[in-house]
Short mmCIF file of C-alpha atoms and ligand atoms in Angstrom, two decimals:
data_model
loop_
_atom_site.label_atom_id
_atom_site.label_comp_id
_atom_site.label_asym_id
_atom_site.label_seq_id
_atom_site.Cartn_x
_atom_site.Cartn_y
_atom_site.Cartn_z
CA MET K 1196 73.44 -162.87 -79.85
CA ALA K 1197 69.45 -161.52 -81.46
CA ILE K 1198 67.05 -164.79 -79.94
CA LYS K 1199 63.88 -164.70 -83.02
CA SER K 1200 62.88 -168.40 -82.05
CA VAL K 1201 61.86 -170.20 -79.26
CA PHE K 1202 61.81 -173.97 -78.80
CA VAL K 1203 60.45 -175.25 -76.01
CA ILE K 1204 60.93 -178.80 -74.80
CA GLY K 1205 57.63 -179.95 -73.24
CA ALA K 1206 53.98 -178.83 -73.60
CA GLY K 1207 52.63 -179.38 -70.19
CA THR K 1208 52.12 -176.89 -67.26
CA MET K 1209 55.40 -175.45 -67.60
CA GLY K 1210 56.49 -175.82 -71.61
CA ASN K 1211 52.62 -174.52 -72.00
CA GLY K 1212 53.13 -171.10 -70.35
CA ILE K 1213 56.59 -170.51 -71.65
CA ALA K 1214 55.39 -171.27 -75.15
CA GLN K 1215 52.29 -168.65 -74.34
CA VAL K 1216 54.26 -166.31 -72.97
CA SER K 1217 56.94 -165.78 -75.75
CA ALA K 1218 54.49 -166.07 -78.67
CA GLN K 1219 52.74 -162.91 -76.50
CA ALA K 1220 56.66 -160.84 -77.11
CA GLY K 1221 56.57 -162.32 -80.47
CA TYR K 1222 59.03 -165.49 -80.61
CA ASN K 1223 57.97 -167.60 -83.71
CA VAL K 1224 57.72 -170.41 -81.23
CA THR K 1225 57.94 -174.12 -81.87
CA MET K 1226 55.90 -176.34 -78.63
CA SER K 1227 57.33 -180.53 -79.44
CA ASP K 1228 56.37 -183.32 -77.34
CA ILE K 1229 56.78 -187.14 -77.32
CA LYS K 1230 52.85 -187.54 -78.01
CA ASP K 1231 50.29 -185.47 -79.91
CA GLU K 1232 47.40 -186.44 -76.41
CA PHE K 1233 50.27 -184.03 -74.91
CA ILE K 1234 50.75 -180.91 -77.45
CA SER K 1235 47.08 -180.96 -77.32
CA LYS K 1236 46.20 -180.61 -73.41
CA GLY K 1237 49.31 -178.09 -74.27
CA ILE K 1238 47.51 -175.27 -76.74
CA ALA K 1239 43.67 -176.84 -75.21
CA ALA K 1240 45.39 -174.83 -71.74
CA ILE K 1241 47.41 -172.27 -73.79
CA GLU K 1242 43.92 -170.93 -75.21
CA LYS K 1243 42.10 -171.62 -72.01
CA SER K 1244 44.34 -169.33 -70.68
CA LEU K 1245 43.94 -166.65 -73.36
CA ASP K 1246 39.90 -166.42 -73.40
CA ARG K 1247 40.21 -165.14 -69.53
CA GLY K 1248 42.23 -161.61 -71.37
CA VAL K 1249 39.17 -162.03 -73.85
CA LYS K 1250 36.39 -162.83 -70.90
CA LYS K 1251 38.23 -159.23 -69.29
CA GLY K 1252 38.65 -157.58 -71.94
CA THR K 1253 42.37 -156.83 -71.92
CA MET K 1254 42.56 -158.84 -75.46
CA GLN K 1255 40.79 -158.85 -78.84
CA GLU K 1256 40.05 -162.08 -80.29
CA SER K 1257 42.50 -161.34 -82.78
CA GLU K 1258 45.41 -160.60 -80.45
CA LYS K 1259 44.47 -164.46 -78.93
CA ALA K 1260 44.31 -165.59 -82.88
CA GLU K 1261 47.80 -164.02 -83.82
CA ILE K 1262 50.04 -165.71 -80.72
CA ILE K 1263 48.82 -169.06 -81.18
CA SER K 1264 49.53 -168.95 -84.91
CA ARG K 1265 53.28 -168.40 -84.07
CA ILE K 1266 53.02 -171.41 -82.12
CA LYS K 1267 54.54 -174.56 -84.84
CA THR K 1268 53.81 -177.77 -83.10
CA THR K 1269 56.10 -180.49 -83.42
CA LEU K 1270 57.38 -184.39 -81.81
CA ASP K 1271 60.86 -184.37 -84.05
CA MET K 1272 63.29 -182.87 -81.37
CA ASN K 1273 65.26 -182.50 -85.40
CA ASP K 1274 62.98 -179.19 -85.35
CA ALA K 1275 65.12 -177.38 -82.84
CA LYS K 1276 67.56 -177.23 -85.70
CA ASP K 1277 67.02 -173.77 -87.01
CA ALA K 1278 65.45 -172.38 -82.96
CA ASP K 1279 67.77 -169.31 -81.52
CA LEU K 1280 66.49 -169.83 -77.83
CA ILE K 1281 65.68 -174.37 -76.67
CA ILE K 1282 64.70 -174.55 -73.19
CA GLU K 1283 63.39 -177.47 -72.32
CA ALA K 1284 60.69 -178.45 -70.16
CA ALA K 1285 60.73 -182.64 -69.74
CA PRO K 1286 60.23 -183.67 -65.95
CA GLU K 1287 61.93 -183.24 -63.04
CA VAL K 1288 65.19 -186.83 -63.59
CA ILE K 1289 68.14 -185.85 -64.47
CA ASP K 1290 69.23 -188.69 -67.03
CA LEU K 1291 66.37 -187.24 -68.99
CA LYS K 1292 67.38 -183.51 -68.90
CA LYS K 1293 70.91 -185.18 -69.65
CA ASN K 1294 69.53 -187.41 -72.54
CA ILE K 1295 67.64 -184.52 -73.93
CA PHE K 1296 70.48 -182.12 -74.19
CA LYS K 1297 73.39 -184.82 -75.77
CA GLN K 1298 71.03 -184.75 -78.08
CA LEU K 1299 70.03 -181.17 -78.22
CA ASP K 1300 73.42 -180.49 -79.11
CA GLY K 1301 74.29 -182.58 -82.22
CA ILE K 1302 71.33 -181.09 -83.25
CA CYS K 1303 71.31 -177.38 -82.33
CA LYS K 1304 72.86 -174.57 -84.67
CA ASP K 1305 76.09 -173.69 -82.78
CA ASP K 1306 75.40 -170.41 -81.45
CA ALA K 1307 71.73 -171.43 -79.29
CA ILE K 1308 71.04 -170.70 -76.37
CA LEU K 1309 70.60 -174.00 -74.50
CA ALA K 1310 67.96 -173.45 -71.26
CA THR K 1311 66.76 -176.08 -69.46
CA ASN K 1312 63.39 -174.58 -66.26
CA THR K 1313 65.48 -177.29 -64.17
CA SER K 1314 64.06 -175.92 -60.28
CA SER K 1315 66.43 -177.74 -58.50
CA LEU K 1316 68.64 -180.31 -60.89
CA PRO K 1317 72.82 -178.46 -61.45
CA ILE K 1318 72.53 -176.93 -64.96
CA GLY K 1319 76.21 -177.36 -64.22
CA GLU K 1320 75.66 -181.71 -64.69
CA ILE K 1321 73.29 -180.97 -66.83
CA ALA K 1322 75.73 -178.60 -69.48
CA ALA K 1323 78.67 -181.26 -68.59
CA ALA K 1324 76.19 -183.92 -70.83
CA THR K 1325 77.31 -181.49 -74.20
CA LYS K 1326 80.16 -180.45 -75.53
CA ARG K 1327 79.10 -177.03 -75.07
CA PRO K 1328 78.24 -176.10 -72.02
CA GLU K 1329 79.09 -172.25 -72.23
CA LYS K 1330 76.25 -172.47 -74.29
CA VAL K 1331 74.05 -174.07 -71.36
CA VAL K 1332 72.29 -171.89 -68.95
CA GLY K 1333 69.12 -172.40 -66.53
CA ILE K 1334 66.10 -169.89 -67.02
CA HIS K 1335 63.44 -171.25 -64.19
CA PHE K 1336 59.82 -170.04 -64.68
CA MET K 1337 57.54 -170.24 -62.01
CA ASN K 1338 54.19 -171.84 -62.18
CA PRO K 1339 51.37 -169.93 -63.85
CA VAL K 1340 54.62 -169.05 -66.11
CA PRO K 1341 51.48 -166.25 -67.63
CA VAL K 1342 51.54 -164.75 -64.04
CA ILE K 1343 54.37 -164.70 -61.62
CA LYS K 1344 56.52 -161.89 -62.89
CA GLY K 1345 60.02 -163.39 -61.25
CA VAL K 1346 61.72 -165.82 -63.27
CA GLU K 1347 65.56 -167.27 -62.13
CA VAL K 1348 68.44 -167.44 -64.39
CA ILE K 1349 70.32 -169.91 -63.10
CA PRO K 1350 74.30 -170.17 -64.73
CA GLY K 1351 76.58 -172.93 -64.82
CA MET K 1352 80.08 -172.23 -63.77
CA LYS K 1353 80.46 -172.40 -67.36
CA THR K 1354 78.60 -170.46 -68.59
CA SER K 1355 79.86 -167.03 -70.86
CA ASN K 1356 79.06 -164.18 -69.77
CA ASP K 1357 76.67 -163.56 -73.03
CA VAL K 1358 74.88 -166.19 -73.36
CA LEU K 1359 73.79 -165.33 -69.52
CA GLU K 1360 73.10 -161.24 -70.54
CA ALA K 1361 71.15 -162.31 -73.65
CA SER K 1362 69.50 -164.73 -71.19
CA LYS K 1363 68.59 -162.31 -68.75
CA GLU K 1364 67.73 -160.17 -71.68
CA TYR K 1365 64.85 -162.45 -72.82
CA VAL K 1366 63.51 -163.22 -70.19
CA LYS K 1367 63.40 -158.66 -69.55
CA SER K 1368 61.80 -158.93 -73.52
CA ILE K 1369 58.92 -161.07 -72.54
CA GLY K 1370 57.70 -158.59 -69.09
CA LYS K 1371 59.71 -160.67 -66.50
CA GLU K 1372 61.65 -160.06 -64.35
CA PRO K 1373 65.55 -162.09 -63.65
CA CYS K 1374 66.91 -162.72 -60.55
CA GLU K 1375 70.42 -164.05 -60.72
CA ALA K 1376 71.02 -167.11 -59.14
CA LYS K 1377 73.97 -170.11 -58.02
CA ASP K 1378 73.71 -172.62 -59.46
CA LEU K 1379 73.50 -174.73 -56.24
CA SER K 1380 70.67 -177.54 -55.76
CA GLY K 1381 67.47 -175.28 -55.45
CA PHE K 1382 69.18 -172.42 -57.03
CA ILE K 1383 66.78 -169.47 -54.42
CA VAL K 1384 63.07 -170.43 -54.42
CA SER K 1385 62.95 -174.47 -54.71
CA ARG K 1386 65.40 -173.78 -51.80
CA LEU K 1387 63.23 -171.35 -49.59
CA VAL K 1388 60.14 -172.90 -50.34
CA ASP K 1389 60.45 -176.34 -51.35
CA VAL K 1390 61.90 -176.00 -46.52
CA LEU K 1391 58.27 -174.50 -46.20
CA MET K 1392 56.55 -176.87 -48.19
CA ASN K 1393 57.97 -179.66 -46.30
CA GLU K 1394 57.11 -178.61 -43.01
CA ALA K 1395 54.65 -177.85 -43.53
CA ILE K 1396 53.43 -181.56 -44.23
CA ARG K 1397 55.11 -182.47 -41.86
CA CYS K 1398 52.25 -180.59 -39.76
CA VAL K 1399 49.52 -182.71 -41.57
CA MET K 1400 51.82 -185.20 -39.96
CA ASP K 1401 50.79 -183.98 -36.75
CA GLY K 1402 47.42 -183.65 -37.57
CA ASN K 1403 46.71 -179.86 -39.07
CA LYS K 1404 44.35 -180.07 -41.45
CA PRO K 1405 45.47 -179.04 -44.47
CA GLU K 1406 42.77 -175.74 -45.67
CA GLU K 1407 44.14 -174.56 -41.43
CA ILE K 1408 47.68 -174.81 -42.21
CA ASP K 1409 46.85 -172.61 -45.96
CA LYS K 1410 44.44 -171.12 -43.68
CA ALA K 1411 46.98 -169.14 -41.18
CA MET K 1412 49.80 -168.32 -43.40
CA ARG K 1413 47.42 -166.47 -45.83
CA LEU K 1414 45.86 -164.86 -42.92
CA CYS K 1415 48.77 -164.74 -40.92
CA CYS K 1416 51.84 -164.73 -42.94
CA ASN K 1417 49.85 -162.61 -45.62
CA PHE K 1418 50.58 -165.62 -48.12
CA PRO K 1419 49.01 -165.03 -51.23
CA ILE K 1420 48.85 -168.64 -51.52
CA GLY K 1421 49.04 -171.33 -48.77
CA PRO K 1422 51.76 -173.83 -48.23
CA LEU K 1423 49.70 -176.73 -49.57
CA GLU K 1424 48.07 -174.61 -52.17
CA LEU K 1425 51.43 -174.38 -53.74
CA CYS K 1426 52.42 -177.81 -53.58
CA ASP K 1427 49.08 -179.05 -55.92
CA LEU K 1428 49.79 -176.55 -57.68
CA ALA K 1429 53.51 -177.39 -58.61
CA GLY K 1430 52.55 -181.31 -58.10
CA ALA K 1431 53.42 -183.37 -55.10
CA ASP K 1432 56.03 -185.25 -57.70
CA ILE K 1433 57.68 -182.43 -58.41
CA VAL K 1434 58.24 -180.97 -54.42
CA LEU K 1435 59.56 -184.31 -53.74
CA HIS K 1436 61.97 -184.67 -56.49
CA GLY K 1437 62.68 -180.94 -55.67
CA THR K 1438 63.13 -181.52 -51.73
CA GLU K 1439 65.46 -185.17 -52.68
CA THR K 1440 68.01 -184.19 -54.41
CA ILE K 1441 67.76 -181.19 -52.44
CA TYR K 1442 68.56 -182.74 -49.40
CA SER K 1443 71.54 -184.53 -51.10
CA GLU K 1444 73.40 -181.28 -51.44
CA PHE K 1445 72.72 -179.95 -47.52
CA GLY K 1446 71.53 -182.72 -45.36
CA GLU K 1447 69.28 -183.89 -42.68
CA ARG K 1448 67.12 -181.04 -42.18
CA TRP K 1449 65.72 -181.20 -45.67
CA THR K 1450 64.44 -185.42 -45.55
CA PRO K 1451 61.62 -185.49 -47.29
CA ALA K 1452 57.93 -185.63 -45.27
CA PRO K 1453 56.91 -189.31 -44.81
CA LEU K 1454 53.72 -188.73 -46.24
CA LEU K 1455 55.34 -186.18 -49.27
CA LYS K 1456 56.37 -189.67 -50.53
CA SER K 1457 53.83 -191.17 -49.74
CA MET K 1458 50.78 -189.42 -51.69
CA VAL K 1459 53.89 -188.75 -54.65
CA GLN K 1460 53.20 -193.05 -54.62
CA GLU K 1461 49.56 -193.22 -54.47
CA GLY K 1462 49.72 -190.07 -57.28
CA LYS K 1463 47.88 -188.32 -55.00
CA LEU K 1464 49.88 -185.10 -57.19
CA GLY K 1465 47.80 -181.93 -56.76
CA ARG K 1466 45.45 -179.96 -58.91
CA LYS K 1467 47.24 -182.40 -62.09
CA THR K 1468 46.08 -186.31 -61.27
CA GLY K 1469 43.02 -184.30 -60.03
CA ARG K 1470 44.21 -185.14 -56.32
CA GLY K 1471 46.19 -183.39 -53.79
CA PHE K 1472 45.60 -181.75 -49.87
CA TYR K 1473 42.56 -181.21 -51.54
CA ASP K 1474 40.01 -182.85 -53.99
CA TYR K 1475 39.40 -181.06 -56.79
CA THR K 1476 37.72 -183.99 -59.43
CA GLN K 1477 34.47 -181.60 -58.28
CA LYS K 1478 36.25 -177.88 -59.45
N1 NAD Q 142 55.27 -177.47 -62.05
C1 NAD Q 142 56.19 -176.17 -61.59
O1 NAD Q 142 55.61 -175.71 -60.24
C2 NAD Q 142 57.41 -176.00 -61.87
C3 NAD Q 142 58.04 -174.33 -61.59
C4 NAD Q 142 58.94 -174.27 -61.87
C5 NAD Q 142 59.76 -175.27 -62.49
N2 NAD Q 142 59.22 -176.28 -62.85
C6 NAD Q 142 60.04 -177.70 -64.31
O2 NAD Q 142 59.57 -177.92 -65.18
C7 NAD Q 142 59.87 -179.40 -65.33
C8 NAD Q 142 58.88 -178.92 -66.34
O3 NAD Q 142 57.52 -179.23 -64.93
P1 NAD Q 142 56.19 -179.60 -65.49
O4 NAD Q 142 55.61 -179.19 -64.50
O5 NAD Q 142 56.06 -178.27 -66.47
O6 NAD Q 142 55.86 -180.65 -65.84
P2 NAD Q 142 54.71 -182.42 -66.91
O7 NAD Q 142 54.79 -183.53 -66.62
O8 NAD Q 142 53.36 -181.10 -66.85
O9 NAD Q 142 55.72 -181.85 -67.82
C9 NAD Q 142 56.12 -182.14 -68.42
C10 NAD Q 142 55.90 -182.51 -69.69
O10 NAD Q 142 57.65 -182.40 -70.47
C11 NAD Q 142 56.81 -184.15 -72.09
N3 NAD Q 142 58.18 -184.63 -72.21
C12 NAD Q 142 59.24 -186.05 -70.93
N4 NAD Q 142 60.03 -186.30 -71.90
C13 NAD Q 142 60.05 -185.74 -72.88
C14 NAD Q 142 61.30 -185.93 -74.26
N5 NAD Q 142 62.49 -186.55 -73.90
N6 NAD Q 142 60.90 -184.45 -75.07
C15 NAD Q 142 59.65 -183.08 -74.87
N7 NAD Q 142 58.99 -183.26 -74.53
C16 NAD Q 142 58.60 -185.04 -73.38
C17 NAD Q 142 55.50 -185.14 -71.20
O11 NAD Q 142 55.07 -185.29 -71.99
C18 NAD Q 142 55.39 -183.82 -70.35
O12 NAD Q 142 53.53 -183.03 -70.82
C19 NAD Q 142 60.39 -179.59 -64.29
O13 NAD Q 142 61.66 -180.18 -64.12
C20 NAD Q 142 60.60 -179.01 -62.97
O14 NAD Q 142 60.65 -179.54 -62.24
C21 NAD Q 142 58.11 -177.34 -62.85
#
């Protein structure tokens, strides 16, 4: 099936990035959320991201305007009825995602692909909320979406081969590379990276300074970003959800660090709340 239109659920960190890269590749995009203020924030983030290209000289003002004009916004999920590909990027809460997919099942046309951007929740469980699990797939973008080349594509047990292949084609069409992963908690990337972040948080609990941990991993291991900087970028709540989900599947070695839990309880989620392992209020 030829994908022409993309409907993105959630205008947050990931949703606005997915809307941007899809519109940049020429798709007609609709970005939805539950409140106008979240939509406005999402559009502002897209404009800021495209402005970087204009300032660098890699994009014309006219191109930016054209990309923005390809993104419609809505607060009504019923507007997904004609979309070819729906990508859900709502918060990492299984019941919320299952509820969204149940609703989509009643709204979307029969041949639509229903994708979730979940970092670690089982695709099969989300698919089971619909009567068309063969149309459900994981398309897991990385943060920041416009920058990172790799995208995990995760078929559930019942995902059809056509849906898997069309999902990979979509990923290639936006200039990215699909990496196929098994439908086990955390897939490949979160499963490996969450354990690193969780252990880095335990290093903080053992008395190491966040800036020394990140410096060590950047300079000694050539990492482009330290594990605690990455936790602040992703959001401590997302990392805790991921770690808890993977823990529930793989057991003891995955127990979330107590400091990670208390940071989430205190709202120290990272960049999005202005405070994580580092202070972002002055930047
Ligand atoms: N942040 C990351 O680094 C990252 C990376 C990869 C994958 N993910 C995954 O992407 C998903 C979204 O994460 P995020 O960081 O963008 O979250 P976020 O909190 O920044 O954004 C989520 C948005 O979804 C909206 N929303 C909630 N319920 C909705 C509904 N019913 N309909 C439409 N919109 C709704 C919220 O208002 C919010 O604006 C999660 O599943 C997360 O695990 C996140």
